[in-house]
C-alpha positions as a printed NumPy array, in Angstrom:
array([[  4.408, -19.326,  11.829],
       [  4.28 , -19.933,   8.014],
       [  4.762, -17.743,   5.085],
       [  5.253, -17.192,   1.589],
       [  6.448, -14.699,  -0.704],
       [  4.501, -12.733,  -3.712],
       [  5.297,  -9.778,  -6.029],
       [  2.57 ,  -7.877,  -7.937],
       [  3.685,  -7.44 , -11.539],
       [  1.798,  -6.487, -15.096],
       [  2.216,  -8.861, -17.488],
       [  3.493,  -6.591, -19.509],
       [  6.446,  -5.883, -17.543],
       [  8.65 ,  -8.695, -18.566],
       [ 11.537,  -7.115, -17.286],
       [ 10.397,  -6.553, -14.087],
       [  9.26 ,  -9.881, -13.768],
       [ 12.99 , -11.276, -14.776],
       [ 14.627,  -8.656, -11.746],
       [ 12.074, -10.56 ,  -8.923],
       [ 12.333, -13.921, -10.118],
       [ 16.325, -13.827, -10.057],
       [ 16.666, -11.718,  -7.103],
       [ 14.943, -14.233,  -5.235],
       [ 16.635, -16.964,  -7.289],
       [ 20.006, -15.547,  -5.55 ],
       [ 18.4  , -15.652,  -2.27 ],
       [ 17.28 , -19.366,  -2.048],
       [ 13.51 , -18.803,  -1.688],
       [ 11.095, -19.394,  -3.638],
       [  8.477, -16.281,  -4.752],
       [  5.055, -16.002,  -6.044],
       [  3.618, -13.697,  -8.865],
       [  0.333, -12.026,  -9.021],
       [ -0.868, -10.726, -12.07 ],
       [ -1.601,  -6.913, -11.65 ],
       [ -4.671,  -5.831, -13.059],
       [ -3.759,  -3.063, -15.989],
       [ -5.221,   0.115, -15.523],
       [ -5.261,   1.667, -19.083],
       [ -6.971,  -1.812, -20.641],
       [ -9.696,  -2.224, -18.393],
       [-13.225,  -1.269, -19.83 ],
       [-13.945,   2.357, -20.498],
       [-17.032,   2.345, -19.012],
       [-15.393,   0.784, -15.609],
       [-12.901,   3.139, -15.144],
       [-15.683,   6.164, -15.438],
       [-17.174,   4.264, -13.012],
       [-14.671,   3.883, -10.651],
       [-13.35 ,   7.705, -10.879],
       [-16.64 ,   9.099,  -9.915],
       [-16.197,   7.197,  -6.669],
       [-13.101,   9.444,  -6.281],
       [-12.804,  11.475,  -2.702],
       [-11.248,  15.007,  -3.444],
       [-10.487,  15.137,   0.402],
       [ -8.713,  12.384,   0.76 ],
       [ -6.291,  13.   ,  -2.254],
       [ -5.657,  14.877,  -4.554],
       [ -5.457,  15.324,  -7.981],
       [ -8.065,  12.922,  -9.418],
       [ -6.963,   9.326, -10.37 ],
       [ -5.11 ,   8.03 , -13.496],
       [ -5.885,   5.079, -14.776],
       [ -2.981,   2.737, -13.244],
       [ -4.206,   4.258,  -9.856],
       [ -7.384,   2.263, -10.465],
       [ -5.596,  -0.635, -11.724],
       [ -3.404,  -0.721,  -9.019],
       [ -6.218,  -0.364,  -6.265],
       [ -8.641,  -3.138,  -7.843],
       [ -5.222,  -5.781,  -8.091],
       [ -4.916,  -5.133,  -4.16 ],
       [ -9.076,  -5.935,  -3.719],
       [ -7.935,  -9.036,  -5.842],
       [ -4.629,  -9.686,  -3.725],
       [ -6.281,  -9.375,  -0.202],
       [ -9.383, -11.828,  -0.954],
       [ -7.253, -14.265,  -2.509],
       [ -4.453, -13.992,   0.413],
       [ -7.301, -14.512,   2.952],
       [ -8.19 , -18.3  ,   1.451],
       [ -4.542, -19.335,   1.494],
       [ -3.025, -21.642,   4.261],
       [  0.098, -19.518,   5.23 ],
       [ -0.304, -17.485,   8.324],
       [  1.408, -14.562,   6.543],
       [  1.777, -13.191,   3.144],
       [  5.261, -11.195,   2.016],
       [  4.197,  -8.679,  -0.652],
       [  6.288,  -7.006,  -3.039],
       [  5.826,  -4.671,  -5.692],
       [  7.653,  -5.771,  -9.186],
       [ 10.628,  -2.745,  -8.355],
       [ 11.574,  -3.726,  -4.757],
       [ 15.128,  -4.486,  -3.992],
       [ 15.227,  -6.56 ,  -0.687],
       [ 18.217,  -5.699,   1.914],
       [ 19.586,  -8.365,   2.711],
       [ 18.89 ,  -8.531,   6.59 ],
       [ 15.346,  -9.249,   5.886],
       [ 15.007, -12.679,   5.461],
       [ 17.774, -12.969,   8.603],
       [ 15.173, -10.746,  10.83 ],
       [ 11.969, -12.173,   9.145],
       [ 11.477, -14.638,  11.978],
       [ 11.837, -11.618,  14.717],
       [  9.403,  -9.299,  12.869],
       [  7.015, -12.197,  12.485],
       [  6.772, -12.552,  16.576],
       [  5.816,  -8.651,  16.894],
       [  2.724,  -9.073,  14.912],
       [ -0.19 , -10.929,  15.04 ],
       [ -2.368, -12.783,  11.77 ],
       [ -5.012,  -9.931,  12.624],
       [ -2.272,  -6.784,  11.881],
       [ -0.417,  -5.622,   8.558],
       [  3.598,  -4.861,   8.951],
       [  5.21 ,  -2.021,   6.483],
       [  8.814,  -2.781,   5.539],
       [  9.892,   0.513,   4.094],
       [ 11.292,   2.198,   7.217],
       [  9.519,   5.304,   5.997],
       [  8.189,   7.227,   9.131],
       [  4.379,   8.241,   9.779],
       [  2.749,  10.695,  12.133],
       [  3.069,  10.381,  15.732],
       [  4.057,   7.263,  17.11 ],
       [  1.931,   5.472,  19.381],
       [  4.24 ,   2.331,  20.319],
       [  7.523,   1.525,  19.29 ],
       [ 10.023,  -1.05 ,  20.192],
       [ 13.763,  -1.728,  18.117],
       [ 11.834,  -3.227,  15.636],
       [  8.711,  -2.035,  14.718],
       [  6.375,   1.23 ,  15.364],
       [  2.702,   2.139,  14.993],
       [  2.206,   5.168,  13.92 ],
       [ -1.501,   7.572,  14.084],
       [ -1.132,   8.081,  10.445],
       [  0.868,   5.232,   8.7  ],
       [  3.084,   6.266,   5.787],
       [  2.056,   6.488,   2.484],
       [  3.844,   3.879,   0.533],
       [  3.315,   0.081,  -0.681],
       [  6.54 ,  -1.144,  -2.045],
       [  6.577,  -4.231,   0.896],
       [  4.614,  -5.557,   3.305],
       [  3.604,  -8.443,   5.871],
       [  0.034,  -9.144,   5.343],
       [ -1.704, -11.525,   8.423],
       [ -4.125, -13.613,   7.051],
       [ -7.274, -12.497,   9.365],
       [ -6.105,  -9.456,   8.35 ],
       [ -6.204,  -9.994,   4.707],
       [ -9.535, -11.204,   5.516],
       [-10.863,  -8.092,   7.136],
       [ -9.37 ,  -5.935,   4.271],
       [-11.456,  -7.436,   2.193],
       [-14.801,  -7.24 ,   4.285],
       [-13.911,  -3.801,   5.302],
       [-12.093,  -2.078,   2.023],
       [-13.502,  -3.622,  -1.193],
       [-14.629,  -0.035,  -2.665],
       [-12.223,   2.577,  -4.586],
       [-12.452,   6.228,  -2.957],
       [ -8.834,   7.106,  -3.122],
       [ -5.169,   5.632,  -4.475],
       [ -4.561,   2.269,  -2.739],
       [ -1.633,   4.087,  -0.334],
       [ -3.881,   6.605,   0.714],
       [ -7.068,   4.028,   1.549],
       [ -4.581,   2.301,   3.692],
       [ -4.195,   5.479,   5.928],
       [ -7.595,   4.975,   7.052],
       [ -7.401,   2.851,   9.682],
       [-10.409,   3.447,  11.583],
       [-12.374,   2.445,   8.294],
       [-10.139,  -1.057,   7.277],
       [ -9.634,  -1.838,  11.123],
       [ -6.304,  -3.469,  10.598],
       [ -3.751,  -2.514,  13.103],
       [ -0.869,  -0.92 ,  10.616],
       [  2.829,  -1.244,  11.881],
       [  5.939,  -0.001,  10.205],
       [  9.479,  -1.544,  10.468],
       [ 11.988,   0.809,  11.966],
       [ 14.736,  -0.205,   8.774],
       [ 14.272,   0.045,   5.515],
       [ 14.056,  -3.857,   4.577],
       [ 13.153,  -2.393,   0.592],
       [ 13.385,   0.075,  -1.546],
       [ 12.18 ,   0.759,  -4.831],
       [ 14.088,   0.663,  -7.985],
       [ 12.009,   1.563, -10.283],
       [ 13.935,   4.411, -12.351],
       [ 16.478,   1.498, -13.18 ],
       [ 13.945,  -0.536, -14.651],
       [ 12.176,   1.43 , -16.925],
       [ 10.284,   4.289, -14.351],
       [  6.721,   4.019, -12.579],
       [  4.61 ,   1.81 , -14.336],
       [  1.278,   3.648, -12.843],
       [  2.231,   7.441, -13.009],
       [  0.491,   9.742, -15.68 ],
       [  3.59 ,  11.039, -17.789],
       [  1.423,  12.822, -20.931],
       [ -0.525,  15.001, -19.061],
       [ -0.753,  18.622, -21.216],
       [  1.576,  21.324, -19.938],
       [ -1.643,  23.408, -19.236],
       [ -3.224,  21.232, -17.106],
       [ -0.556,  20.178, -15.124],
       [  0.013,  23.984, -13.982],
       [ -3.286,  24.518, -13.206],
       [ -3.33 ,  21.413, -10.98 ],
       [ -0.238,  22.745,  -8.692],
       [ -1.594,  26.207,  -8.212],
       [ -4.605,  24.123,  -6.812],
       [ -2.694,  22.395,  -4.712],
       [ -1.689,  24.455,  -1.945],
       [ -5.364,  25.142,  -1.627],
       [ -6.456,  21.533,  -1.339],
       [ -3.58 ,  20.719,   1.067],
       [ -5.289,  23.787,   3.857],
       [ -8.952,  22.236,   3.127],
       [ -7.667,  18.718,   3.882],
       [ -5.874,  19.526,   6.6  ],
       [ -8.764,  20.977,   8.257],
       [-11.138,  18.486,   7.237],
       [-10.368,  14.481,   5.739],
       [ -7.286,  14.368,   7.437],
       [ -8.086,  16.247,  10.909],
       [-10.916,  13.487,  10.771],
       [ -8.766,  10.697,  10.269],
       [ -6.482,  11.325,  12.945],
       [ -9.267,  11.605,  15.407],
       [-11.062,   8.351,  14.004],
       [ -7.615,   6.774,  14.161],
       [ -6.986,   7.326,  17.377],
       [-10.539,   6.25 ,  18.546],
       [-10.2  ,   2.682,  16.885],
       [ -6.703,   2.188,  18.694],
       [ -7.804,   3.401,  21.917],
       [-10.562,   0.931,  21.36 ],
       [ -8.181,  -2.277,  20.445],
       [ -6.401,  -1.219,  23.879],
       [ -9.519,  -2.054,  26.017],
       [ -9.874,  -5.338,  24.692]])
């Protein structure tokens, strides 16, 4: 089995970029940057473009502009993992601290997973597992978080044939496993964790929104979070389910 290490980092964030490169400096192994496509400098136009495509169901509030950045740097990321020769790709955001059992348990994790299926390292817990073993689960709903992961390269491939379209933030598109068809597993340990209020705060979070709106979007909230229930997210669990239950017969 062969990998190789990446990080996703703006160019901007030169500091970020100096925290991954020695981190992994310390650790012996060499690591990879992709350039992460910067929300607030992409063309007007596009990003009116891309917002309209925006599913209320599936989250909520509407998208900022790094949330469209971020999602069209992971369209970029999976096609371009898909044409490389390593079997798997480590991905990192540009705020991930690695523990330092990971690269000791890399070769284990590796032999749980197949080319065709996509491995969380957060430790963060989903909804309802379906399988589980000491090192890894698979949950109904995966968690909602993209700070590390394993990425197979026929599964690179197929998120790219299958999930090339913005509807929702990157996190929550990857929730929807019936429609990417990538068999999502989560490690049991945290293997990372984000750092990111040490190194300057989120670089995609909208932090000059006016006071007015921002109230007006919470007492919304509650109301969104009964109609999703009830509907996006009742679906997905059911659709979910169906696509596992159909990778069992095989």
């Amino acid at each position: 089995m062969t990998y190789k290490f990446y990080y996703i980092n703006l160019d901007k964030s030169k500091d970020r970029r100096t925290f991954m490169e020695n981190q992994f400096k310390k650790l012996d192994i060499p690591i990879t940057r992709i350039s992460a496509v910067y929300g607030k400098e992409l063309d007007v136009s596009l990003l009116k473009k891309e917002k309209k495509k925006h599913k209320i169901l599936a989250h909520y509030p509407l998208p900022n502009d790094g949330e469209i950045g971020i999602c069209l740097t992971h369209f970029k990321l999976w096609k371009f993992l898909s044409e490389q020769p390593e079997d798997f790709s480590i991905i990192l955001e540009d705020d991930a601290l690695v523990h330092e059992d990971f690269v000791k348990d890399l070769p284990k994790l590796l032999s749980k997973i197949s080319t065709s299926d996509f491995l969380d390292i957060s430790g963060k817990k989903g909804f309802y597992s379906l399988e589980s073993d000491e090192l890894i689960t698979k949950f109904l709903i995966p968690p909602v978080l993209m700070i590390g992961q394993i990425i197979g390269k026929k599964a690179a491939l197929k998120l790219t044939n299958n999930l090339s379209d913005y509807y929702a933030p990157i996190d929550v598109m990857k929730q929807d496993v019936y429609k990417h068809k990538v068999p999502l597993f989560n490690t049991n340990k945290q293997f990372v964790k984000s750092i990111d209020k040490q190194i300057g705060g989120s670089t995609i979070q909208q932090n000059n929104m006016i006071a007015w709106k921002k109230i007006v979007r919470e007492i919304f909230r509650p109301f969104w979070q009964l109609l999703a229930l009830f509907t996006y997210k009742t679906q997905r669990c059911f659709r979910n389910f169906l696509f596992y239950k159909s990778l069992s017969k095989k």
